[in-house]
Tab-separated table of C-alpha atoms in Angstrom:
chain	number	residue	atom	x	y	z
A	1	MET	CA	149.714	60.105	66.410
A	2	ASN	CA	147.165	62.527	64.941
A	3	ALA	CA	144.004	62.283	67.021
A	4	GLY	CA	142.024	64.151	64.370
A	5	LYS	CA	142.724	61.660	61.616
A	6	ASN	CA	139.993	59.208	60.620
A	7	TYR	CA	141.764	55.887	60.284
A	8	ASN	CA	138.623	54.273	58.872
A	9	GLN	CA	138.777	56.511	55.816
A	10	PRO	CA	139.525	54.455	52.700
A	11	GLU	CA	142.927	54.875	51.117
A	12	VAL	CA	142.865	55.903	47.475
A	13	PHE	CA	145.773	55.389	45.075
A	14	VAL	CA	145.629	57.157	41.695
A	15	LEU	CA	147.702	56.482	38.579
A	16	VAL	CA	147.604	59.004	35.701
A	17	PRO	CA	149.227	58.146	32.338
A	18	SER	CA	150.108	61.176	30.217
A	19	TYR	CA	151.498	61.645	26.712
A	20	ASN	CA	151.456	65.075	25.040
A	21	HIS	CA	148.471	66.218	27.112
A	22	ALA	CA	149.836	69.577	28.208
A	23	PRO	CA	146.513	71.425	27.478
A	24	PHE	CA	144.559	69.061	29.759
A	25	VAL	CA	146.788	67.447	32.385
A	26	GLU	CA	146.724	70.384	34.822
A	27	LYS	CA	142.941	70.307	35.218
A	28	CYS	CA	143.019	66.522	35.395
A	29	LEU	CA	145.440	66.531	38.319
A	30	LYS	CA	143.683	69.365	40.147
A	31	SER	CA	140.340	67.566	39.849
A	32	ILE	CA	141.869	64.442	41.428
A	33	ILE	CA	143.344	66.404	44.306
A	34	LYS	CA	139.981	68.102	44.973
A	35	GLN	CA	138.070	64.830	45.396
A	36	THR	CA	136.302	63.995	48.679
A	37	PHE	CA	139.100	61.560	49.494
A	38	SER	CA	142.421	63.055	48.461
A	39	PRO	CA	144.674	60.287	47.159
A	40	LYS	CA	147.224	58.851	49.541
A	41	LYS	CA	149.462	58.403	46.515
A	42	LEU	CA	149.250	60.100	43.116
A	43	LEU	CA	151.591	58.688	40.490
A	44	VAL	CA	151.853	60.458	37.130
A	45	ILE	CA	153.638	58.575	34.339
A	46	ASP	CA	154.733	60.690	31.384
A	47	ASP	CA	155.650	58.613	28.336
A	48	GLY	CA	158.225	60.921	26.741
A	49	SER	CA	155.976	63.899	26.000
A	50	GLN	CA	157.400	66.579	23.712
A	51	ASP	CA	154.869	69.340	24.444
A	52	GLY	CA	155.958	70.562	27.855
A	53	SER	CA	153.709	68.180	29.805
A	54	PRO	CA	156.410	67.212	32.364
A	55	GLN	CA	156.929	70.856	33.342
A	56	THR	CA	153.180	71.379	33.734
A	57	ILE	CA	152.863	68.221	35.828
A	58	GLU	CA	155.730	69.245	38.095
A	59	LYS	CA	154.216	72.701	38.580
A	60	VAL	CA	150.811	71.328	39.579
A	61	LEU	CA	152.266	68.791	41.985
A	62	ASN	CA	154.528	71.406	43.562
A	63	ASP	CA	151.618	73.809	44.058
A	64	CYS	CA	149.450	71.229	45.846
A	65	PRO	CA	150.794	70.500	49.889
A	66	PHE	CA	138.416	65.956	31.740
A	67	ILE	CA	134.328	67.234	27.798
A	68	ASP	CA	135.879	68.700	24.654
A	69	GLU	CA	139.006	70.831	24.203
A	70	HIS	CA	137.122	73.883	25.488
A	71	ASP	CA	135.686	72.265	28.659
A	72	GLN	CA	132.195	72.166	27.134
A	73	ILE	CA	130.068	69.180	28.161
A	74	ILE	CA	128.848	67.582	24.938
A	75	ASP	CA	127.219	64.350	26.139
A	76	CYS	CA	126.392	62.234	29.171
A	77	THR	CA	126.814	58.476	29.543
A	78	SER	CA	123.257	58.266	30.869
A	79	ASN	CA	122.206	58.772	27.238
A	80	TRP	CA	124.243	55.799	26.000
A	81	THR	CA	122.571	52.815	27.606
A	82	SER	CA	121.065	51.638	30.889
A	83	PHE	CA	123.876	50.342	33.074
A	84	SER	CA	123.038	48.471	36.268
A	85	ASP	CA	124.575	46.174	38.859
A	86	GLY	CA	125.427	42.680	37.695
A	87	ASP	CA	127.018	40.861	34.790
A	88	MET	CA	128.542	43.394	32.380
A	89	LEU	CA	129.714	40.833	29.818
A	90	PRO	CA	126.673	41.058	27.475
A	91	LEU	CA	127.117	44.838	27.161
A	92	LEU	CA	130.890	44.675	26.827
A	93	LEU	CA	130.678	42.097	24.036
A	94	ARG	CA	128.451	44.554	22.138
A	95	GLY	CA	131.040	47.306	22.478
A	96	ILE	CA	129.075	49.226	25.095
A	97	ILE	CA	131.665	50.499	27.543
A	98	PHE	CA	131.548	52.814	30.517
A	99	SER	CA	134.078	55.618	30.840
A	100	SER	CA	137.311	54.039	32.073
A	101	SER	CA	138.153	57.030	34.254
A	102	SER	CA	135.036	56.339	36.339
A	103	VAL	CA	135.965	52.749	37.234
A	104	VAL	CA	137.163	51.907	40.743
A	105	TYR	CA	138.837	48.524	41.190
A	106	ARG	CA	139.177	46.255	44.178
A	107	ARG	CA	142.881	45.623	44.460
A	108	SER	CA	142.242	41.965	45.318
A	109	ALA	CA	140.505	41.507	41.949
A	110	LEU	CA	143.012	43.538	39.975
A	111	GLU	CA	145.994	41.596	41.275
A	112	LYS	CA	144.745	38.403	39.576
A	113	HIS	CA	145.112	39.774	36.054
A	114	SER	CA	148.098	41.001	34.115
A	115	TRP	CA	147.919	44.190	32.047
A	116	ASN	CA	148.219	43.551	28.316
A	117	GLU	CA	150.612	46.278	27.200
A	118	ASN	CA	150.259	45.180	23.563
A	119	SER	CA	146.574	46.069	23.492
A	120	LEU	CA	145.424	49.549	22.453
A	121	LEU	CA	142.303	49.084	24.583
A	122	GLU	CA	143.929	47.757	27.736
A	123	ASP	CA	140.978	48.736	29.902
A	124	TYR	CA	138.454	46.910	27.686
A	125	GLU	CA	140.447	43.683	27.751
A	126	LEU	CA	140.824	43.993	31.515
A	127	TYR	CA	137.046	44.438	31.928
A	128	LEU	CA	136.460	41.223	29.973
A	129	ARG	CA	138.868	39.351	32.219
A	130	LEU	CA	137.236	40.769	35.353
A	131	CYS	CA	133.817	39.625	34.112
A	132	ALA	CA	135.010	36.043	34.522
A	133	ASP	CA	135.570	36.732	38.238
A	134	GLY	CA	132.239	38.266	39.180
A	135	GLU	CA	129.731	41.057	38.811
A	136	PHE	CA	130.160	44.824	38.653
A	137	ALA	CA	128.481	47.365	40.947
A	138	PHE	CA	127.053	50.528	39.383
A	139	ASP	CA	126.845	54.012	40.890
A	140	GLU	CA	124.329	56.303	39.162
A	141	SER	CA	126.159	59.450	40.263
A	142	VAL	CA	128.171	61.378	37.673
A	143	LEU	CA	131.654	61.139	39.154
A	144	CYS	CA	134.062	62.126	36.385
A	145	ALA	CA	134.409	63.705	32.968
A	146	TRP	CA	135.964	62.185	29.842
A	147	ARG	CA	137.694	64.651	27.559
A	148	GLN	CA	137.275	64.100	23.801
A	149	HIS	CA	139.915	65.632	21.570
A	150	GLY	CA	141.424	65.162	18.140
A	151	TRP	CA	143.584	62.154	18.971
A	152	ASN	CA	141.245	59.951	21.044
A	153	VAL	CA	141.543	56.318	19.945
A	154	SER	CA	137.751	56.137	20.273
A	155	GLY	CA	137.451	58.407	17.235
A	156	ASP	CA	138.940	55.725	14.963
A	157	ALA	CA	135.947	53.422	14.346
A	158	PRO	CA	137.798	50.677	12.401
A	159	LEU	CA	140.574	50.543	14.984
A	160	MET	CA	138.076	50.341	17.847
A	161	LEU	CA	136.215	47.468	16.165
A	162	GLU	CA	139.437	45.593	15.439
A	163	GLU	CA	140.616	45.978	19.039
A	164	TRP	CA	137.259	44.902	20.519
A	165	ILE	CA	137.295	41.699	18.498
A	166	SER	CA	140.987	41.011	19.147
A	167	ALA	CA	140.507	41.416	22.904
A	168	GLN	CA	137.451	39.137	22.857
A	169	ASN	CA	139.384	36.451	20.993
A	170	ARG	CA	142.301	36.636	23.433
A	171	VAL	CA	140.132	36.047	26.506
A	172	ALA	CA	137.442	33.815	24.943
A	173	ASP	CA	138.541	30.739	26.885
A	174	LYS	CA	137.894	32.609	30.159
A	175	LEU	CA	134.382	33.823	29.288
A	176	ASN	CA	132.450	30.542	29.349
A	177	ILE	CA	131.197	31.169	25.817
A	178	SER	CA	131.558	28.847	22.827
A	179	ARG	CA	133.327	29.825	19.618
A	180	GLU	CA	130.007	29.574	17.786
A	181	GLU	CA	128.342	31.934	20.247
A	182	LEU	CA	131.244	34.373	20.079
A	183	ASP	CA	131.189	34.350	16.267
A	184	LYS	CA	127.500	35.282	16.398
A	185	VAL	CA	128.157	38.053	18.915
A	186	GLN	CA	130.986	39.450	16.806
A	187	THR	CA	128.839	39.494	13.666
A	188	GLU	CA	126.245	41.487	15.619
A	189	LEU	CA	129.006	43.772	16.925
A	190	LYS	CA	130.256	44.411	13.385
A	191	PHE	CA	126.746	45.243	12.183
A	192	ASP	CA	126.202	47.626	15.109
A	193	ALA	CA	129.572	49.254	14.313
A	194	VAL	CA	128.236	50.392	10.919
A	195	LEU	CA	126.746	53.443	12.650
A	196	ASN	CA	130.122	54.299	14.216
A	197	TYR	CA	131.706	54.183	10.764
A	198	ILE	CA	129.007	56.517	9.436
A	199	ARG	CA	129.496	58.953	12.328
A	200	SER	CA	133.200	59.144	11.572
A	201	GLY	CA	132.583	59.893	7.879
A	202	ARG	CA	133.547	56.435	6.556
A	203	GLN	CA	130.469	55.901	4.376
A	204	ARG	CA	132.075	53.529	1.865
A	205	GLU	CA	133.616	51.336	4.560
A	206	ALA	CA	130.313	51.415	6.447
A	207	ALA	CA	128.433	50.122	3.403
A	208	LYS	CA	130.914	47.251	3.005
A	209	LEU	CA	130.640	46.349	6.685
A	210	PHE	CA	126.835	46.480	6.413
A	211	LEU	CA	126.716	44.030	3.484
A	212	GLU	CA	129.239	41.625	4.993
A	213	ASN	CA	127.497	41.413	8.377
A	214	ILE	CA	123.809	41.886	7.609
A	215	SER	CA	123.113	38.553	9.305
A	216	GLY	CA	124.085	40.285	12.551
A	217	ALA	CA	121.045	42.573	12.434
A	218	LYS	CA	118.554	41.887	15.200
A	219	SER	CA	115.502	42.809	13.131
A	220	VAL	CA	114.287	43.963	9.739
A	221	SER	CA	113.648	47.335	11.352
A	222	GLN	CA	117.314	47.654	12.325
A	223	ILE	CA	118.344	46.874	8.761
A	224	GLY	CA	115.981	49.556	7.447
A	225	LYS	CA	117.182	52.197	9.912
A	226	THR	CA	120.817	51.467	9.126
A	227	MET	CA	120.154	51.659	5.376
A	228	PHE	CA	118.480	55.024	5.910
A	229	ARG	CA	121.509	56.300	7.837
A	230	LEU	CA	123.768	55.101	5.022
A	231	SER	CA	121.729	57.118	2.521
A	232	ILE	CA	122.049	60.420	4.388
A	233	PRO	CA	124.588	62.814	2.774
A	234	GLN	CA	127.599	63.317	5.008
A	235	THR	CA	127.098	67.105	5.033
A	236	LEU	CA	123.598	66.690	6.449
A	237	PHE	CA	124.816	64.136	8.950
A	238	LYS	CA	127.558	66.492	10.166
A	239	TRP	CA	125.054	69.347	10.470
A	240	ASN	CA	122.762	67.215	12.616
A	241	ARG	CA	125.649	66.059	14.792
A	242	GLN	CA	126.716	69.671	15.374
A	243	ARG	CA	123.110	70.591	16.172
A	244	LYS	CA	122.929	67.871	18.839
A	245	LYS	CA	126.278	68.979	20.219
A	246	ARG	CA	125.080	72.583	20.555
A	247	GLU	CA	121.915	71.423	22.325
A	248	ALA	CA	123.969	69.294	24.729
A	249	ILE	CA	126.308	72.184	25.521
A	250	LYS	CA	123.305	74.435	26.168
A	251	SER	CA	121.757	71.800	28.423
A	252	TYR	CA	124.822	70.650	30.381
A	253	GLY	CA	126.921	73.809	30.416
A	254	LYS	CA	130.661	73.891	30.987
A	255	LEU	CA	132.970	71.967	33.240
A	256	GLU	CA	134.194	74.030	36.151
A	257	ILE	CA	137.228	72.851	38.119
């Protein structure tokens, strides 16, 4: 028996899925190992990577007893919306989601729900299901980083919207919300998604989505602002987005692991 061991210390189990993430997986694993509570178990699942990821993973694990591709910090979730303790369902239904890598689950809650392997946004659907069980607790501390790269699903605005709505429809009977209410929420979600389409350079699709879901606007002002964004040339929009990115990098610096 080790007298120096603190048996009241919580046990942490970490699961890391990886597929063709050789440029990033090493830093991911090292950051997990360096946490205040080192994981009791660290399970890495590689889904048939073809880029040398398994070799990198094995090397990191043998040597031990996320942000853009260049480790530059380009945004902070504190700029997205005001999260707080309580019912997360209203935010989730609007497509406002916290970074999945920052979520810690109670095992007792997680065991009640199956993982939908057919969903591209498994975490989002799981959050909706968990909302039916109780409230979420929020920690204001910045505890993790989310790496954005060329093949993030979040960069595909139409796919994200389709998956949000599909997940909502699948769990609607658990959310204590009527079909009429959900239809209204989804129309609002589609109207809000117009800006995501614009950001991803899908101006024509954004205009179509705007016209089809204008009843989902919350005010005349929102309609006007969205119309203005639709009128901005894509070159100017890209310039402004790069400008904001440079300012964020200058403000936040670079991730050091």
